Amino acid sequence: VQDVVSRVQEPGSGGDEGSQRRWKEEICRILGEIQAPLSRLLLRLCRWLLPKLLTRLFLSVQLHQGQVEMVLQAARTAEVPLVFLSSHRSQLDGPLLSHVLVSQGIGLPRVAVGIGTSPRLRSLLQHLGGIFLPSGMLQTGSECGEGLPGAVLDAYVQEVLRSLQPLVLFLEEPSATLRLSGPAQLWLLSLLRALRQGAVPNVLVVPMAIAYDVAP
């Protein structure tokens, strides 16, 4: 992040206190678009409410016990972050996966949420562990890894991996055909840069699939 700031700031303003404050405010603004502090109250409420919602929507939620055991075994690998790459069938997938991982003792994941979310829902999901791309990154094309938003996103992904928080990335949009979505490409590129730069020596990639008899 400091390298990007040093390249784009005006010559001679590097030591100016006002300039440093403005850059810090901009970095905090971008970070606020990505994530928000977790709310324990909302997390407890969601953990209590979600099973009741699921029983209203579905006859049952089925987990493959053998595959769950494999995930638990992977989670017991010391000092290696878990990255879940999942299919995407509905907007309920994120809360559902979070509930399953927490109920299995893996921990609350950071779940990358796609585009098309209202500001109020975005704020709610952020307090429940949802993370978002900074605004405008999908429009930058080949420059997605450049500029201040890309640098802040890379730094954030590196910190998530270093802190061993599980990370959930959806590979597609619910209404789209089976192809890698634009947001998924940006998250995966940021993950790849974190590995190339040595932020963590390794990650455990866990493929996941969600299927519904009728998608909610």
CSV table of C-alpha atoms in Angstrom, one decimal:
chain,number,residue,atom,x,y,z
A,1,VAL,CA,0.0,0.0,0.0
A,2,GLN,CA,2.8,2.4,0.9
A,3,ASP,CA,4.5,1.6,-2.5
A,4,VAL,CA,1.3,2.6,-4.4
A,5,VAL,CA,0.9,5.8,-2.4
A,6,SER,CA,4.5,6.8,-3.0
A,7,ARG,CA,4.0,6.3,-6.8
A,8,VAL,CA,0.8,8.3,-7.1
A,9,GLN,CA,1.2,11.2,-4.6
A,10,GLU,CA,2.4,14.6,-5.7
A,11,PRO,CA,6.2,15.2,-5.7
A,12,GLY,CA,7.4,16.8,-2.5
A,13,SER,CA,4.3,16.0,-0.5
A,14,GLY,CA,5.5,12.7,1.0
A,15,GLY,CA,6.3,14.2,4.4
A,16,ASP,CA,3.3,16.6,4.5
A,17,GLU,CA,1.1,15.8,7.4
A,18,GLY,CA,-2.1,16.8,5.7
A,19,SER,CA,-1.3,14.6,2.7
A,20,GLN,CA,-0.5,11.6,4.9
A,21,ARG,CA,-3.8,12.1,6.7
A,22,ARG,CA,-5.8,12.3,3.5
A,23,TRP,CA,-4.1,9.1,2.2
A,24,LYS,CA,-4.8,7.3,5.5
A,25,GLU,CA,-8.5,8.4,5.4
A,26,GLU,CA,-8.8,7.1,1.8
A,27,ILE,CA,-7.2,3.7,2.8
A,28,CYS,CA,-9.6,3.4,5.7
A,29,ARG,CA,-12.5,4.2,3.4
A,30,ILE,CA,-11.5,1.4,1.0
A,31,LEU,CA,-11.0,-1.0,3.9
A,32,GLY,CA,-14.5,-0.1,5.2
A,33,GLU,CA,-15.9,-1.1,1.8
A,34,ILE,CA,-14.2,-4.5,2.1
A,35,GLN,CA,-15.1,-5.4,5.6
A,36,ALA,CA,-16.6,-4.2,8.9
A,37,PRO,CA,-16.1,-5.3,12.5
A,38,LEU,CA,-18.0,-8.4,13.4
A,39,SER,CA,-21.1,-8.0,15.6
A,40,ARG,CA,-21.4,-10.7,18.3
A,41,LEU,CA,-25.0,-9.8,18.8
A,42,LEU,CA,-25.9,-10.2,15.1
A,43,LEU,CA,-23.9,-13.4,14.9
A,44,ARG,CA,-25.7,-15.0,17.9
A,45,LEU,CA,-29.1,-13.8,16.5
A,46,CYS,CA,-28.3,-15.3,13.0
A,47,ARG,CA,-27.1,-18.5,14.6
A,48,TRP,CA,-30.3,-18.8,16.4
A,49,LEU,CA,-32.6,-17.7,13.5
A,50,LEU,CA,-31.0,-19.5,10.6
A,51,PRO,CA,-31.9,-23.1,11.6
A,52,LYS,CA,-35.5,-22.0,12.1
A,53,LEU,CA,-35.4,-20.4,8.6
A,54,LEU,CA,-33.9,-23.5,7.1
A,55,THR,CA,-36.6,-25.7,8.6
A,56,ARG,CA,-39.3,-23.4,7.1
A,57,LEU,CA,-37.7,-23.4,3.6
A,58,PHE,CA,-36.5,-27.1,3.3
A,59,LEU,CA,-37.5,-30.5,4.4
A,60,SER,CA,-33.8,-31.2,5.3
A,61,VAL,CA,-30.3,-30.0,4.9
A,62,GLN,CA,-27.9,-32.9,4.1
A,63,LEU,CA,-24.2,-33.0,4.7
A,64,HIS,CA,-22.0,-35.8,3.3
A,65,GLN,CA,-20.4,-37.0,6.5
A,66,GLY,CA,-17.3,-38.5,4.8
A,67,GLN,CA,-16.6,-35.2,3.1
A,68,VAL,CA,-17.2,-33.3,6.4
A,69,GLU,CA,-14.6,-35.5,8.1
A,70,MET,CA,-12.1,-34.6,5.3
A,71,VAL,CA,-12.8,-30.9,5.9
A,72,LEU,CA,-12.3,-31.3,9.6
A,73,GLN,CA,-9.0,-33.2,9.0
A,74,ALA,CA,-7.9,-30.4,6.8
A,75,ALA,CA,-8.8,-27.8,9.4
A,76,ARG,CA,-6.6,-29.6,11.9
A,77,THR,CA,-3.5,-28.9,9.8
A,78,ALA,CA,-1.4,-26.6,11.9
A,79,GLU,CA,-0.7,-23.0,10.7
A,80,VAL,CA,-2.2,-23.4,7.2
A,81,PRO,CA,-5.1,-21.2,6.2
A,82,LEU,CA,-8.2,-22.8,4.7
A,83,VAL,CA,-9.7,-21.5,1.4
A,84,PHE,CA,-13.1,-22.9,0.4
A,85,LEU,CA,-13.9,-22.6,-3.3
A,86,SER,CA,-17.7,-23.1,-3.7
A,87,SER,CA,-20.4,-23.3,-6.3
A,88,HIS,CA,-23.1,-20.7,-6.0
A,89,ARG,CA,-26.8,-21.4,-6.3
A,90,SER,CA,-28.6,-18.7,-4.3
A,91,GLN,CA,-28.0,-15.7,-2.0
A,92,LEU,CA,-28.6,-18.1,0.9
A,93,ASP,CA,-25.3,-19.9,0.2
A,94,GLY,CA,-23.1,-17.6,2.2
A,95,PRO,CA,-25.1,-17.7,5.5
A,96,LEU,CA,-25.7,-21.5,5.0
A,97,LEU,CA,-21.9,-22.2,4.6
A,98,SER,CA,-21.0,-20.0,7.5
A,99,HIS,CA,-23.5,-21.8,9.7
A,100,VAL,CA,-22.2,-25.3,8.6
A,101,LEU,CA,-18.6,-24.4,9.2
A,102,VAL,CA,-19.3,-22.8,12.6
A,103,SER,CA,-21.4,-25.8,13.7
A,104,GLN,CA,-18.6,-28.2,12.8
A,105,GLY,CA,-16.1,-26.2,14.9
A,106,ILE,CA,-14.1,-24.9,12.0
A,107,GLY,CA,-14.7,-21.2,12.9
A,108,LEU,CA,-16.5,-18.3,11.4
A,109,PRO,CA,-15.3,-17.7,7.8
A,110,ARG,CA,-14.8,-14.6,5.8
A,111,VAL,CA,-17.3,-15.0,2.9
A,112,ALA,CA,-16.7,-13.1,-0.3
A,113,VAL,CA,-20.1,-11.6,-1.4
A,114,GLY,CA,-20.8,-10.9,-5.1
A,115,ILE,CA,-22.3,-7.8,-6.8
A,116,GLY,CA,-25.9,-6.6,-6.7
A,117,THR,CA,-26.3,-6.2,-2.9
A,118,SER,CA,-28.2,-3.2,-1.5
A,119,PRO,CA,-26.3,-0.9,1.0
A,120,ARG,CA,-28.3,-2.1,4.0
A,121,LEU,CA,-27.9,-5.7,3.2
A,122,ARG,CA,-24.2,-5.1,2.5
A,123,SER,CA,-23.7,-3.5,5.9
A,124,LEU,CA,-25.6,-6.4,7.6
A,125,LEU,CA,-23.5,-9.1,5.8
A,126,GLN,CA,-20.3,-7.3,6.6
A,127,HIS,CA,-21.1,-7.5,10.4
A,128,LEU,CA,-21.7,-11.2,9.9
A,129,GLY,CA,-18.4,-11.9,8.2
A,130,GLY,CA,-19.1,-10.9,4.6
A,131,ILE,CA,-16.4,-9.2,2.6
A,132,PHE,CA,-16.8,-7.2,-0.6
A,133,LEU,CA,-14.6,-5.9,-3.4
A,134,PRO,CA,-13.9,-2.2,-3.3
A,135,SER,CA,-16.2,-0.1,-5.5
A,136,GLY,CA,-15.0,0.3,-9.1
A,137,MET,CA,-12.6,-2.6,-9.2
A,138,LEU,CA,-14.8,-4.6,-11.6
A,139,GLN,CA,-14.6,-1.7,-14.1
A,140,THR,CA,-10.8,-1.3,-14.1
A,141,GLY,CA,-10.3,-4.3,-16.4
A,142,SER,CA,-6.6,-5.4,-16.7
A,143,GLU,CA,-5.6,-2.8,-14.0
A,144,CYS,CA,-7.5,-4.8,-11.2
A,145,GLY,CA,-4.2,-5.5,-9.4
A,146,GLU,CA,-3.0,-1.9,-9.7
A,147,GLY,CA,-4.0,1.3,-7.9
A,148,LEU,CA,-4.8,1.9,-4.3
A,149,PRO,CA,-8.0,-0.3,-4.1
A,150,GLY,CA,-6.2,-3.3,-5.5
A,151,ALA,CA,-3.3,-2.8,-3.0
A,152,VAL,CA,-5.6,-2.5,0.0
A,153,LEU,CA,-7.5,-5.6,-1.2
A,154,ASP,CA,-4.2,-7.6,-1.5
A,155,ALA,CA,-3.1,-6.4,1.9
A,156,TYR,CA,-6.4,-7.4,3.4
A,157,VAL,CA,-6.3,-10.9,1.9
A,158,GLN,CA,-2.8,-11.4,3.2
A,159,GLU,CA,-3.9,-10.5,6.7
A,160,VAL,CA,-6.9,-12.9,6.5
A,161,LEU,CA,-4.5,-15.7,5.5
A,162,ARG,CA,-1.9,-14.9,8.1
A,163,SER,CA,-4.6,-14.8,10.9
A,164,LEU,CA,-5.7,-18.3,9.7
A,165,GLN,CA,-9.3,-17.2,9.2
A,166,PRO,CA,-11.2,-19.5,6.8
A,167,LEU,CA,-12.0,-17.8,3.5
A,168,VAL,CA,-14.9,-18.7,1.3
A,169,LEU,CA,-14.9,-17.7,-2.4
A,170,PHE,CA,-17.8,-18.3,-4.7
A,171,LEU,CA,-16.7,-19.2,-8.2
A,172,GLU,CA,-19.9,-18.0,-10.0
A,173,GLU,CA,-23.0,-15.9,-9.8
A,174,PRO,CA,-26.2,-17.6,-8.9
A,175,SER,CA,-28.1,-16.5,-12.0
A,176,ALA,CA,-25.1,-17.0,-14.4
A,177,THR,CA,-24.0,-20.0,-16.5
A,178,LEU,CA,-21.2,-22.2,-15.2
A,179,ARG,CA,-18.3,-19.9,-15.7
A,180,LEU,CA,-15.9,-18.0,-13.5
A,181,SER,CA,-17.4,-14.7,-12.4
A,182,GLY,CA,-15.6,-11.4,-12.5
A,183,PRO,CA,-15.5,-11.0,-8.7
A,184,ALA,CA,-14.2,-14.5,-8.3
A,185,GLN,CA,-11.4,-13.8,-10.8
A,186,LEU,CA,-10.3,-10.7,-8.7
A,187,TRP,CA,-10.4,-12.6,-5.4
A,188,LEU,CA,-8.4,-15.5,-6.9
A,189,LEU,CA,-5.8,-13.1,-8.4
A,190,SER,CA,-5.4,-11.5,-5.0
A,191,LEU,CA,-5.0,-14.9,-3.4
A,192,LEU,CA,-2.4,-15.9,-6.0
A,193,ARG,CA,-0.5,-12.7,-5.4
A,194,ALA,CA,-0.5,-13.3,-1.6
A,195,LEU,CA,1.1,-16.8,-2.3
A,196,ARG,CA,3.6,-15.4,-4.8
A,197,GLN,CA,4.7,-12.6,-2.4
A,198,GLY,CA,5.2,-15.1,0.4
A,199,ALA,CA,2.5,-13.8,2.7
A,200,VAL,CA,1.9,-17.4,3.7
A,201,PRO,CA,3.9,-20.5,2.6
A,202,ASN,CA,0.8,-22.5,1.6
A,203,VAL,CA,-3.0,-22.7,1.7
A,204,LEU,CA,-5.3,-25.6,1.8
A,205,VAL,CA,-7.9,-25.3,-1.0
A,206,VAL,CA,-11.1,-27.1,-0.3
A,207,PRO,CA,-13.7,-27.5,-3.1
A,208,MET,CA,-17.3,-27.3,-2.0
A,209,ALA,CA,-20.6,-27.8,-3.8
A,210,ILE,CA,-24.2,-26.7,-2.8
A,211,ALA,CA,-27.3,-28.1,-4.5
A,212,TYR,CA,-31.0,-27.5,-3.9
A,213,ASP,CA,-34.0,-29.5,-5.1
A,214,VAL,CA,-35.5,-26.1,-5.6
A,215,ALA,CA,-33.3,-23.0,-5.2
A,216,PRO,CA,-34.8,-20.5,-2.8
